Structure formats: C-alpha cells, structure tokens
C-alpha cells in the first residue's frame, strides 16, 4: 500500500532538504527522496553542493591555502618552515571527512524534524487520488503519494560536445575534486567559479595551470573594476587565463589530453595537459524524473517551468533551485525551498533575487550583491561610486593580505545602496553586511555612520560607504 504524505520533496540538496525541514516545522507530514550514495553505498544527502561542489571545494581550497602560506608567507612572520610537503591522499581524505560530517548532519536534521527519508531515485508515476504517485527506486522499490510535490533535483555539469567526462582525464567538478596527485600541467575550459577555484587549488600545490575562456572579458558578470583587480592578482600568482579563445578539437592521448584552440588574435594554438577540467556551466537535472507521465512542463533547456512563486504547470507541484530559472546557487535554492514550504502553509514566502549574494572563494575572494557599475550605466541610472582599498586597512596589513578593495554604488539622488562589490580578504563574510543593508533599503550614509570595530576588515566597508560622499577618513 502507498505511503501517504502531505509534502514529498524529490532531491536532498540545499533546496530539497531545507524545503523538507521547513515543511515539517510547519506541521506537514513530509518525505524527502534522495539518491546520492557515499563510498559504501549508503545515503549521502546534500546534493551537488555537499558532495561534489561547495563543501568539498572549500575544504581543498583551505588545505591548499595553508600549504601556500607555509611555503611562501610564513617567513615574513618569522616562522621557519622547511621541506614543506603536501600529502594529497590525506588532503582528499580530510575533504571526504568534511563531506561526511555534512551528510550525517542532514540525516540527523531529518530525524530531529521527523522528516521521512527515502534513499533512491524519485520519479513521477501518475496523478493519483490525494495528489501524485511517486516511485522510489532504491534498494527496495517504494510507492509514495503526496498532496504537494516539491522538485529539487538540481543540475549536472555541462559537457563539451563530443567530449564526455571520463573523470580520469576529462573532468567535471566531481573528478576535479578527486585528482589523486598534483598534475604537472592542468588545463581548464571556463573561467567561472569552478574553473577559478579548482585552478587555484592545483596551482597552489604546484601544477602549471592554464584556463581557456571563450568570452573576451574576464568575469563578465562581475563589476569591471573588481574583475580587473582580481585578474591582476591571479596573473601575479601565476594562474594563466587566456580570454577570447575558440576551443577546437579536444583529444585524449596516452599521457593526457591536447586542446586545439584559436586565441583572441586568431592564431592557432595547441595546449597539452595531464588533466582537463571542463567548467562551462551546468544543465538542469530532469532526466529520469518522468515529467512526461504527469504533463509537467519543461523548457528547451530541460528546466522545469515555474512562475515567480515556484509553481509549475501542475497544481500542487513546485520546483526550486538549479532545476528552475535563476542563478544556480545553493543559498538561492535554500531560500526558494523555505518560501515554497511557507506558501504551501498559506504564508507569504519571499525571495528577493536582487539581494542574492555571489561569491568566488579564490584568493583574493570575490563577492558582490546588487548591480554592477556597467549595468547601471547601461540602464541609464544616475549613481555615485565609492571605493576603499584594503591597502589602507589596518587589519588587512596585520594579516599580510592587502589585495583588493570594497566598492559601493548608490543612487545619485536618494543615496540608496544599489550594489556592493568586494575583492580581497574574507569578502565572502563581509558581503553579508551589504546584503542586510540592501534588504532594508539602506543608504550609503547609513553604513558610513555605523560604528565598525577597529581594527577589522569591515572598516573597509564603512570607508567605502564614506567614499560615496568623498569623505574617507583613512585614505
């Protein structure tokens, strides 16, 4: 006999597990279905983010940053460290341990909140009395019926046409996190978040890294002034980024891979590497969902079509996260998951796309919220800009990391903050103040008049807000 639920969530990534927990908190009998497996075949909820994305990449970034500091920066602090070596196997084992802690944490949260968890692949069967029939393909096949269905099946890495991932030589984000030894030469196609973060990890550990980017500009979605500052830092580190290239044939060889490409000047080039990481975006994961069985509408990219409230073409079927429109960000998925659970309960869940922060966890870190200067110019918005360099920040000097700046953009008439852009130390943490400020419609003057602890990196935020009115105090 079918098990009956008020809410069934298909997918246990950031959007899915958070939606399930919030639905349970609101009093709904809730189930979550997820098929991720750990190395022993057991459940590993958390989706791409926890298993092969946000969490493991941050673990590797931290390990590689420690290694680089020991090799290149300890001496200036009076610390002598000789013959520093990296045990890649141990680094990967630590990364796997961090992932497992997160997997186990989600399973604990399901138990705490009385969410029924089913390990397997969830798919639609048919509309049924009381909602929709969902099949769980796992160790034992189960049939569930839910009044409300939330689809949170995430996304998959996009492949180069004709060049499938083998996760040995041609790597997606998954394989990039499992490279067992430092490659002598590493090539990446795509200079987005994954490309820059993974390129940074292996460069720090000694790989000769080249990133090929098809666009003529570096980090086109980032404020141009910030992107230029970041590019200077990456160039100085030895991370080679070639812009405006056109990738041709990619061929595996006995020892690695070759990439034929045309550079920005139109000259034919060939790049040889031990490994190739392809990071050219992601595609919605709806294969195997059996959407056609119930008439669930997909767009031409395979994404589930939803309205502003994440409602699909079917009554009581919702979708959130990477599988729908909007930025493919874990925290965006979480906010949509909460909002949908609250809408099911008759509340007014809300997600403000204008105040979703973006972060690239390189060194320097890059973070931003709101509109860029080039967007404001294109829209004809009159604005004021203020910047403050970390070079003039006391805490940054003490840290020994003065690369970058904070930049504020405010409405020329009302002074309302329109965008904040940061490149530099701990940008991922500093951006939260800007998100809060923008959510409450704060002005640049509001931030400028708030007392910030001294010495702290956050003082650069205050000073950039002061710079909007051309009255910085420390620069």
JSON list of N, CA, C and O in Angstrom, two decimals, residues 125-168:
[
{"chain": "A", "resi": 125, "resn": "UNK", "atom": "N", "xyz": [4.92, 8.90, -11.24]},
{"chain": "A", "resi": 125, "resn": "UNK", "atom": "CA", "xyz": [4.23, 7.76, -11.86]},
{"chain": "A", "resi": 125, "resn": "UNK", "atom": "C", "xyz": [2.94, 8.24, -12.53]},
{"chain": "A", "resi": 125, "resn": "UNK", "atom": "O", "xyz": [2.75, 8.05, -13.72]},
{"chain": "A", "resi": 126, "resn": "UNK", "atom": "N", "xyz": [2.09, 8.90, -11.75]},
{"chain": "A", "resi": 126, "resn": "UNK", "atom": "CA", "xyz": [0.82, 9.39, -12.28]},
{"chain": "A", "resi": 126, "resn": "UNK", "atom": "C", "xyz": [0.16, 10.30, -11.24]},
{"chain": "A", "resi": 126, "resn": "UNK", "atom": "O", "xyz": [0.56, 10.32, -10.07]},
{"chain": "A", "resi": 127, "resn": "UNK", "atom": "N", "xyz": [-0.84, 11.04, -11.71]},
{"chain": "A", "resi": 127, "resn": "UNK", "atom": "CA", "xyz": [-1.69, 11.75, -10.78]},
{"chain": "A", "resi": 127, "resn": "UNK", "atom": "C", "xyz": [-2.54, 10.71, -10.07]},
{"chain": "A", "resi": 127, "resn": "UNK", "atom": "O", "xyz": [-2.96, 9.72, -10.68]},
{"chain": "A", "resi": 128, "resn": "UNK", "atom": "N", "xyz": [-2.75, 10.90, -8.78]},
{"chain": "A", "resi": 128, "resn": "UNK", "atom": "CA", "xyz": [-3.50, 9.91, -8.02]},
{"chain": "A", "resi": 128, "resn": "UNK", "atom": "C", "xyz": [-4.46, 10.61, -7.08]},
{"chain": "A", "resi": 128, "resn": "UNK", "atom": "O", "xyz": [-4.37, 11.82, -6.85]},
{"chain": "A", "resi": 129, "resn": "UNK", "atom": "N", "xyz": [-5.38, 9.84, -6.53]},
{"chain": "A", "resi": 129, "resn": "UNK", "atom": "CA", "xyz": [-6.29, 10.40, -5.55]},
{"chain": "A", "resi": 129, "resn": "UNK", "atom": "C", "xyz": [-5.48, 10.88, -4.35]},
{"chain": "A", "resi": 129, "resn": "UNK", "atom": "O", "xyz": [-4.68, 10.14, -3.78]},
{"chain": "A", "resi": 130, "resn": "UNK", "atom": "N", "xyz": [-5.63, 12.13, -4.04]},
{"chain": "A", "resi": 130, "resn": "UNK", "atom": "CA", "xyz": [-4.86, 12.68, -2.93]},
{"chain": "A", "resi": 130, "resn": "UNK", "atom": "C", "xyz": [-3.57, 13.33, -3.35]},
{"chain": "A", "resi": 130, "resn": "UNK", "atom": "O", "xyz": [-2.78, 13.74, -2.50]},
{"chain": "A", "resi": 131, "resn": "UNK", "atom": "N", "xyz": [-3.32, 13.41, -4.67]},
{"chain": "A", "resi": 131, "resn": "UNK", "atom": "CA", "xyz": [-2.12, 14.10, -5.13]},
{"chain": "A", "resi": 131, "resn": "UNK", "atom": "C", "xyz": [-1.42, 13.40, -6.28]},
{"chain": "A", "resi": 131, "resn": "UNK", "atom": "O", "xyz": [-2.01, 13.19, -7.33]},
{"chain": "A", "resi": 132, "resn": "UNK", "atom": "N", "xyz": [-0.18, 13.01, -6.05]},
{"chain": "A", "resi": 132, "resn": "UNK", "atom": "CA", "xyz": [0.64, 12.40, -7.11]},
{"chain": "A", "resi": 132, "resn": "UNK", "atom": "C", "xyz": [1.35, 11.17, -6.56]},
{"chain": "A", "resi": 132, "resn": "UNK", "atom": "O", "xyz": [1.85, 11.17, -5.43]},
{"chain": "A", "resi": 133, "resn": "UNK", "atom": "N", "xyz": [1.41, 10.14, -7.41]},
{"chain": "A", "resi": 133, "resn": "UNK", "atom": "CA", "xyz": [2.11, 8.92, -7.04]},
{"chain": "A", "resi": 133, "resn": "UNK", "atom": "C", "xyz": [3.58, 9.04, -7.45]},
{"chain": "A", "resi": 133, "resn": "UNK", "atom": "O", "xyz": [3.89, 9.38, -8.59]},
{"chain": "A", "resi": 134, "resn": "UNK", "atom": "N", "xyz": [4.46, 8.79, -6.50]},
{"chain": "A", "resi": 134, "resn": "UNK", "atom": "CA", "xyz": [5.90, 8.91, -6.71]},
{"chain": "A", "resi": 134, "resn": "UNK", "atom": "C", "xyz": [6.57, 7.57, -6.45]},
{"chain": "A", "resi": 134, "resn": "UNK", "atom": "O", "xyz": [6.33, 6.95, -5.40]},
{"chain": "A", "resi": 135, "resn": "UNK", "atom": "N", "xyz": [7.39, 7.13, -7.38]},
{"chain": "A", "resi": 135, "resn": "UNK", "atom": "CA", "xyz": [8.12, 5.87, -7.20]},
{"chain": "A", "resi": 135, "resn": "UNK", "atom": "C", "xyz": [9.51, 6.17, -6.66]},
{"chain": "A", "resi": 135, "resn": "UNK", "atom": "O", "xyz": [10.18, 7.10, -7.11]},
{"chain": "A", "resi": 136, "resn": "UNK", "atom": "N", "xyz": [9.95, 5.38, -5.71]},
{"chain": "A", "resi": 136, "resn": "UNK", "atom": "CA", "xyz": [11.31, 5.47, -5.19]},
{"chain": "A", "resi": 136, "resn": "UNK", "atom": "C", "xyz": [12.06, 4.23, -5.63]},
{"chain": "A", "resi": 136, "resn": "UNK", "atom": "O", "xyz": [11.74, 3.11, -5.23]},
{"chain": "A", "resi": 137, "resn": "UNK", "atom": "N", "xyz": [13.05, 4.43, -6.50]},
{"chain": "A", "resi": 137, "resn": "UNK", "atom": "CA", "xyz": [13.89, 3.34, -6.99]},
{"chain": "A", "resi": 137, "resn": "UNK", "atom": "C", "xyz": [15.13, 3.27, -6.12]},
{"chain": "A", "resi": 137, "resn": "UNK", "atom": "O", "xyz": [16.07, 4.03, -6.31]},
{"chain": "A", "resi": 138, "resn": "UNK", "atom": "N", "xyz": [15.15, 2.39, -5.16]},
{"chain": "A", "resi": 138, "resn": "UNK", "atom": "CA", "xyz": [16.30, 2.25, -4.28]},
{"chain": "A", "resi": 138, "resn": "UNK", "atom": "C", "xyz": [16.60, 0.79, -4.03]},
{"chain": "A", "resi": 138, "resn": "UNK", "atom": "O", "xyz": [16.29, -0.07, -4.87]},
{"chain": "A", "resi": 139, "resn": "UNK", "atom": "N", "xyz": [17.16, 0.47, -2.89]},
{"chain": "A", "resi": 139, "resn": "UNK", "atom": "CA", "xyz": [17.43, -0.92, -2.53]},
{"chain": "A", "resi": 139, "resn": "UNK", "atom": "C", "xyz": [16.14, -1.71, -2.56]},
{"chain": "A", "resi": 139, "resn": "UNK", "atom": "O", "xyz": [16.10, -2.87, -2.98]},
{"chain": "A", "resi": 140, "resn": "UNK", "atom": "N", "xyz": [15.06, -1.09, -2.12]},
{"chain": "A", "resi": 140, "resn": "UNK", "atom": "CA", "xyz": [13.73, -1.68, -2.22]},
{"chain": "A", "resi": 140, "resn": "UNK", "atom": "C", "xyz": [12.81, -0.63, -2.83]},
{"chain": "A", "resi": 140, "resn": "UNK", "atom": "O", "xyz": [12.80, 0.52, -2.40]},
{"chain": "A", "resi": 141, "resn": "UNK", "atom": "N", "xyz": [12.08, -1.02, -3.86]},
{"chain": "A", "resi": 141, "resn": "UNK", "atom": "CA", "xyz": [11.19, -0.07, -4.53]},
{"chain": "A", "resi": 141, "resn": "UNK", "atom": "C", "xyz": [10.01, 0.26, -3.64]},
{"chain": "A", "resi": 141, "resn": "UNK", "atom": "O", "xyz": [9.40, -0.61, -3.03]},
{"chain": "A", "resi": 142, "resn": "UNK", "atom": "N", "xyz": [9.69, 1.56, -3.56]},
{"chain": "A", "resi": 142, "resn": "UNK", "atom": "CA", "xyz": [8.57, 2.00, -2.74]},
{"chain": "A", "resi": 142, "resn": "UNK", "atom": "C", "xyz": [7.67, 2.92, -3.56]},
{"chain": "A", "resi": 142, "resn": "UNK", "atom": "O", "xyz": [8.11, 3.56, -4.52]},
{"chain": "A", "resi": 143, "resn": "UNK", "atom": "N", "xyz": [6.41, 2.99, -3.16]},
{"chain": "A", "resi": 143, "resn": "UNK", "atom": "CA", "xyz": [5.47, 3.90, -3.80]},
{"chain": "A", "resi": 143, "resn": "UNK", "atom": "C", "xyz": [4.92, 4.85, -2.74]},
{"chain": "A", "resi": 143, "resn": "UNK", "atom": "O", "xyz": [4.43, 4.41, -1.69]},
{"chain": "A", "resi": 144, "resn": "UNK", "atom": "N", "xyz": [5.04, 6.13, -3.02]},
{"chain": "A", "resi": 144, "resn": "UNK", "atom": "CA", "xyz": [4.54, 7.16, -2.11]},
{"chain": "A", "resi": 144, "resn": "UNK", "atom": "C", "xyz": [3.47, 7.98, -2.82]},
{"chain": "A", "resi": 144, "resn": "UNK", "atom": "O", "xyz": [3.47, 8.10, -4.05]},
{"chain": "A", "resi": 145, "resn": "UNK", "atom": "N", "xyz": [2.59, 8.57, -2.07]},
{"chain": "A", "resi": 145, "resn": "UNK", "atom": "CA", "xyz": [1.61, 9.51, -2.62]},
{"chain": "A", "resi": 145, "resn": "UNK", "atom": "C", "xyz": [1.70, 10.79, -1.80]},
{"chain": "A", "resi": 145, "resn": "UNK", "atom": "O", "xyz": [1.65, 10.76, -0.57]},
{"chain": "A", "resi": 146, "resn": "UNK", "atom": "N", "xyz": [1.84, 11.91, -2.51]},
{"chain": "A", "resi": 146, "resn": "UNK", "atom": "CA", "xyz": [1.94, 13.20, -1.84]},
{"chain": "A", "resi": 146, "resn": "UNK", "atom": "C", "xyz": [0.94, 14.19, -2.36]},
{"chain": "A", "resi": 146, "resn": "UNK", "atom": "O", "xyz": [0.72, 14.27, -3.58]},
{"chain": "A", "resi": 147, "resn": "UNK", "atom": "N", "xyz": [0.36, 14.97, -1.45]},
{"chain": "A", "resi": 147, "resn": "UNK", "atom": "CA", "xyz": [-0.57, 16.01, -1.86]},
{"chain": "A", "resi": 147, "resn": "UNK", "atom": "C", "xyz": [0.17, 17.13, -2.58]},
{"chain": "A", "resi": 147, "resn": "UNK", "atom": "O", "xyz": [-0.28, 17.66, -3.59]},
{"chain": "A", "resi": 148, "resn": "UNK", "atom": "N", "xyz": [1.33, 17.50, -2.02]},
{"chain": "A", "resi": 148, "resn": "UNK", "atom": "CA", "xyz": [2.19, 18.51, -2.64]},
{"chain": "A", "resi": 148, "resn": "UNK", "atom": "C", "xyz": [3.53, 17.86, -2.96]},
{"chain": "A", "resi": 148, "resn": "UNK", "atom": "O", "xyz": [4.09, 17.13, -2.14]},
{"chain": "A", "resi": 149, "resn": "UNK", "atom": "N", "xyz": [4.06, 18.17, -4.14]},
{"chain": "A", "resi": 149, "resn": "UNK", "atom": "CA", "xyz": [5.37, 17.66, -4.55]},
{"chain": "A", "resi": 149, "resn": "UNK", "atom": "C", "xyz": [6.28, 18.85, -4.80]},
{"chain": "A", "resi": 149, "resn": "UNK", "atom": "O", "xyz": [5.91, 19.80, -5.50]},
{"chain": "A", "resi": 150, "resn": "UNK", "atom": "N", "xyz": [7.48, 18.80, -4.20]},
{"chain": "A", "resi": 150, "resn": "UNK", "atom": "CA", "xyz": [8.49, 19.83, -4.46]},
{"chain": "A", "resi": 150, "resn": "UNK", "atom": "C", "xyz": [9.66, 19.15, -5.17]},
{"chain": "A", "resi": 150, "resn": "UNK", "atom": "O", "xyz": [10.29, 18.24, -4.61]},
{"chain": "A", "resi": 151, "resn": "UNK", "atom": "N", "xyz": [9.93, 19.57, -6.40]},
{"chain": "A", "resi": 151, "resn": "UNK", "atom": "CA", "xyz": [11.04, 19.00, -7.17]},
{"chain": "A", "resi": 151, "resn": "UNK", "atom": "C", "xyz": [12.28, 19.85, -6.94]},
{"chain": "A", "resi": 151, "resn": "UNK", "atom": "O", "xyz": [12.27, 21.06, -7.18]},
{"chain": "A", "resi": 152, "resn": "UNK", "atom": "N", "xyz": [13.34, 19.20, -6.46]},
{"chain": "A", "resi": 152, "resn": "UNK", "atom": "CA", "xyz": [14.60, 19.91, -6.18]},
{"chain": "A", "resi": 152, "resn": "UNK", "atom": "C", "xyz": [15.75, 19.01, -6.62]},
{"chain": "A", "resi": 152, "resn": "UNK", "atom": "O", "xyz": [16.62, 18.64, -5.84]},
{"chain": "A", "resi": 153, "resn": "UNK", "atom": "N", "xyz": [15.73, 18.67, -7.90]},
{"chain": "A", "resi": 153, "resn": "UNK", "atom": "CA", "xyz": [16.67, 17.67, -8.43]},
{"chain": "A", "resi": 153, "resn": "UNK", "atom": "C", "xyz": [17.99, 18.26, -8.93]},
{"chain": "A", "resi": 153, "resn": "UNK", "atom": "O", "xyz": [18.86, 17.53, -9.43]},
{"chain": "A", "resi": 154, "resn": "UNK", "atom": "N", "xyz": [18.18, 19.57, -8.80]},
{"chain": "A", "resi": 154, "resn": "UNK", "atom": "CA", "xyz": [19.48, 20.17, -9.04]},
{"chain": "A", "resi": 154, "resn": "UNK", "atom": "C", "xyz": [19.91, 20.22, -10.49]},
{"chain": "A", "resi": 154, "resn": "UNK", "atom": "O", "xyz": [19.10, 20.33, -11.42]},
{"chain": "A", "resi": 155, "resn": "UNK", "atom": "N", "xyz": [21.23, 20.13, -10.69]},
{"chain": "A", "resi": 155, "resn": "UNK", "atom": "CA", "xyz": [21.81, 20.28, -12.03]},
{"chain": "A", "resi": 155, "resn": "UNK", "atom": "C", "xyz": [23.01, 19.37, -12.19]},
{"chain": "A", "resi": 155, "resn": "UNK", "atom": "O", "xyz": [23.54, 18.84, -11.22]},
{"chain": "A", "resi": 156, "resn": "UNK", "atom": "N", "xyz": [23.43, 19.21, -13.45]},
{"chain": "A", "resi": 156, "resn": "UNK", "atom": "CA", "xyz": [24.61, 18.42, -13.78]},
{"chain": "A", "resi": 156, "resn": "UNK", "atom": "C", "xyz": [25.59, 19.29, -14.55]},
{"chain": "A", "resi": 156, "resn": "UNK", "atom": "O", "xyz": [25.20, 20.25, -15.22]},
{"chain": "A", "resi": 157, "resn": "UNK", "atom": "N", "xyz": [26.87, 18.92, -14.50]},
{"chain": "A", "resi": 157, "resn": "UNK", "atom": "CA", "xyz": [27.88, 19.64, -15.26]},
{"chain": "A", "resi": 157, "resn": "UNK", "atom": "C", "xyz": [27.62, 19.50, -16.76]},
{"chain": "A", "resi": 157, "resn": "UNK", "atom": "O", "xyz": [27.28, 18.43, -17.25]},
{"chain": "A", "resi": 158, "resn": "UNK", "atom": "N", "xyz": [27.79, 20.61, -17.48]},
{"chain": "A", "resi": 158, "resn": "UNK", "atom": "CA", "xyz": [27.63, 20.59, -18.93]},
{"chain": "A", "resi": 158, "resn": "UNK", "atom": "C", "xyz": [28.90, 20.04, -19.58]},
{"chain": "A", "resi": 158, "resn": "UNK", "atom": "O", "xyz": [30.01, 20.44, -19.25]},
{"chain": "A", "resi": 159, "resn": "UNK", "atom": "N", "xyz": [28.72, 19.12, -20.51]},
{"chain": "A", "resi": 159, "resn": "UNK", "atom": "CA", "xyz": [29.85, 18.52, -21.22]},
{"chain": "A", "resi": 159, "resn": "UNK", "atom": "C", "xyz": [30.18, 19.32, -22.48]},
{"chain": "A", "resi": 159, "resn": "UNK", "atom": "O", "xyz": [29.30, 19.96, -23.06]},
{"chain": "A", "resi": 160, "resn": "UNK", "atom": "N", "xyz": [31.43, 19.28, -22.88]},
{"chain": "A", "resi": 160, "resn": "UNK", "atom": "CA", "xyz": [31.79, 19.78, -24.20]},
{"chain": "A", "resi": 160, "resn": "UNK", "atom": "C", "xyz": [31.21, 18.83, -25.24]},
{"chain": "A", "resi": 160, "resn": "UNK", "atom": "O", "xyz": [31.30, 17.61, -25.06]},
{"chain": "A", "resi": 161, "resn": "UNK", "atom": "N", "xyz": [30.62, 19.34, -26.30]},
{"chain": "A", "resi": 161, "resn": "UNK", "atom": "CA", "xyz": [30.07, 18.46, -27.34]},
{"chain": "A", "resi": 161, "resn": "UNK", "atom": "C", "xyz": [31.14, 17.49, -27.85]},
{"chain": "A", "resi": 161, "resn": "UNK", "atom": "O", "xyz": [32.23, 17.90, -28.24]},
{"chain": "A", "resi": 162, "resn": "UNK", "atom": "N", "xyz": [30.82, 16.21, -27.81]},
{"chain": "A", "resi": 162, "resn": "UNK", "atom": "CA", "xyz": [31.73, 15.21, -28.33]},
{"chain": "A", "resi": 162, "resn": "UNK", "atom": "C", "xyz": [32.87, 14.85, -27.40]},
{"chain": "A", "resi": 162, "resn": "UNK", "atom": "O", "xyz": [33.74, 14.05, -27.77]},
{"chain": "A", "resi": 163, "resn": "UNK", "atom": "N", "xyz": [32.90, 15.45, -26.20]},
{"chain": "A", "resi": 163, "resn": "UNK", "atom": "CA", "xyz": [33.98, 15.17, -25.25]},
{"chain": "A", "resi": 163, "resn": "UNK", "atom": "C", "xyz": [33.36, 14.79, -23.90]},
{"chain": "A", "resi": 163, "resn": "UNK", "atom": "O", "xyz": [33.24, 15.63, -23.00]},
{"chain": "A", "resi": 164, "resn": "UNK", "atom": "N", "xyz": [32.94, 13.55, -23.75]},
{"chain": "A", "resi": 164, "resn": "UNK", "atom": "CA", "xyz": [32.29, 13.15, -22.49]},
{"chain": "A", "resi": 164, "resn": "UNK", "atom": "C", "xyz": [33.27, 13.12, -21.33]},
{"chain": "A", "resi": 164, "resn": "UNK", "atom": "O", "xyz": [34.48, 12.95, -21.51]},
{"chain": "A", "resi": 165, "resn": "UNK", "atom": "N", "xyz": [32.74, 13.30, -20.14]},
{"chain": "A", "resi": 165, "resn": "UNK", "atom": "CA", "xyz": [33.56, 13.20, -18.94]},
{"chain": "A", "resi": 165, "resn": "UNK", "atom": "C", "xyz": [33.92, 11.73, -18.69]},
{"chain": "A", "resi": 165, "resn": "UNK", "atom": "O", "xyz": [33.05, 10.86, -18.73]},
{"chain": "A", "resi": 166, "resn": "UNK", "atom": "N", "xyz": [35.21, 11.47, -18.47]},
{"chain": "A", "resi": 166, "resn": "UNK", "atom": "CA", "xyz": [35.59, 10.13, -18.01]},
{"chain": "A", "resi": 166, "resn": "UNK", "atom": "C", "xyz": [36.05, 10.18, -16.56]},
{"chain": "A", "resi": 166, "resn": "UNK", "atom": "O", "xyz": [36.29, 9.15, -15.94]},
{"chain": "A", "resi": 167, "resn": "UNK", "atom": "N", "xyz": [36.14, 11.39, -16.00]},
{"chain": "A", "resi": 167, "resn": "UNK", "atom": "CA", "xyz": [36.54, 11.67, -14.62]},
{"chain": "A", "resi": 167, "resn": "UNK", "atom": "C", "xyz": [37.93, 11.13, -14.28]},
{"chain": "A", "resi": 167, "resn": "UNK", "atom": "O", "xyz": [38.28, 10.99, -13.10]},
{"chain": "A", "resi": 168, "resn": "UNK", "atom": "N", "xyz": [38.70, 10.83, -15.31]},
{"chain": "A", "resi": 168, "resn": "UNK", "atom": "CA", "xyz": [40.10, 10.43, -15.14]},
{"chain": "A", "resi": 168, "resn": "UNK", "atom": "C", "xyz": [41.02, 11.45, -15.81]},
{"chain": "A", "resi": 168, "resn": "UNK", "atom": "O", "xyz": [41.97, 11.94, -15.21]}
]
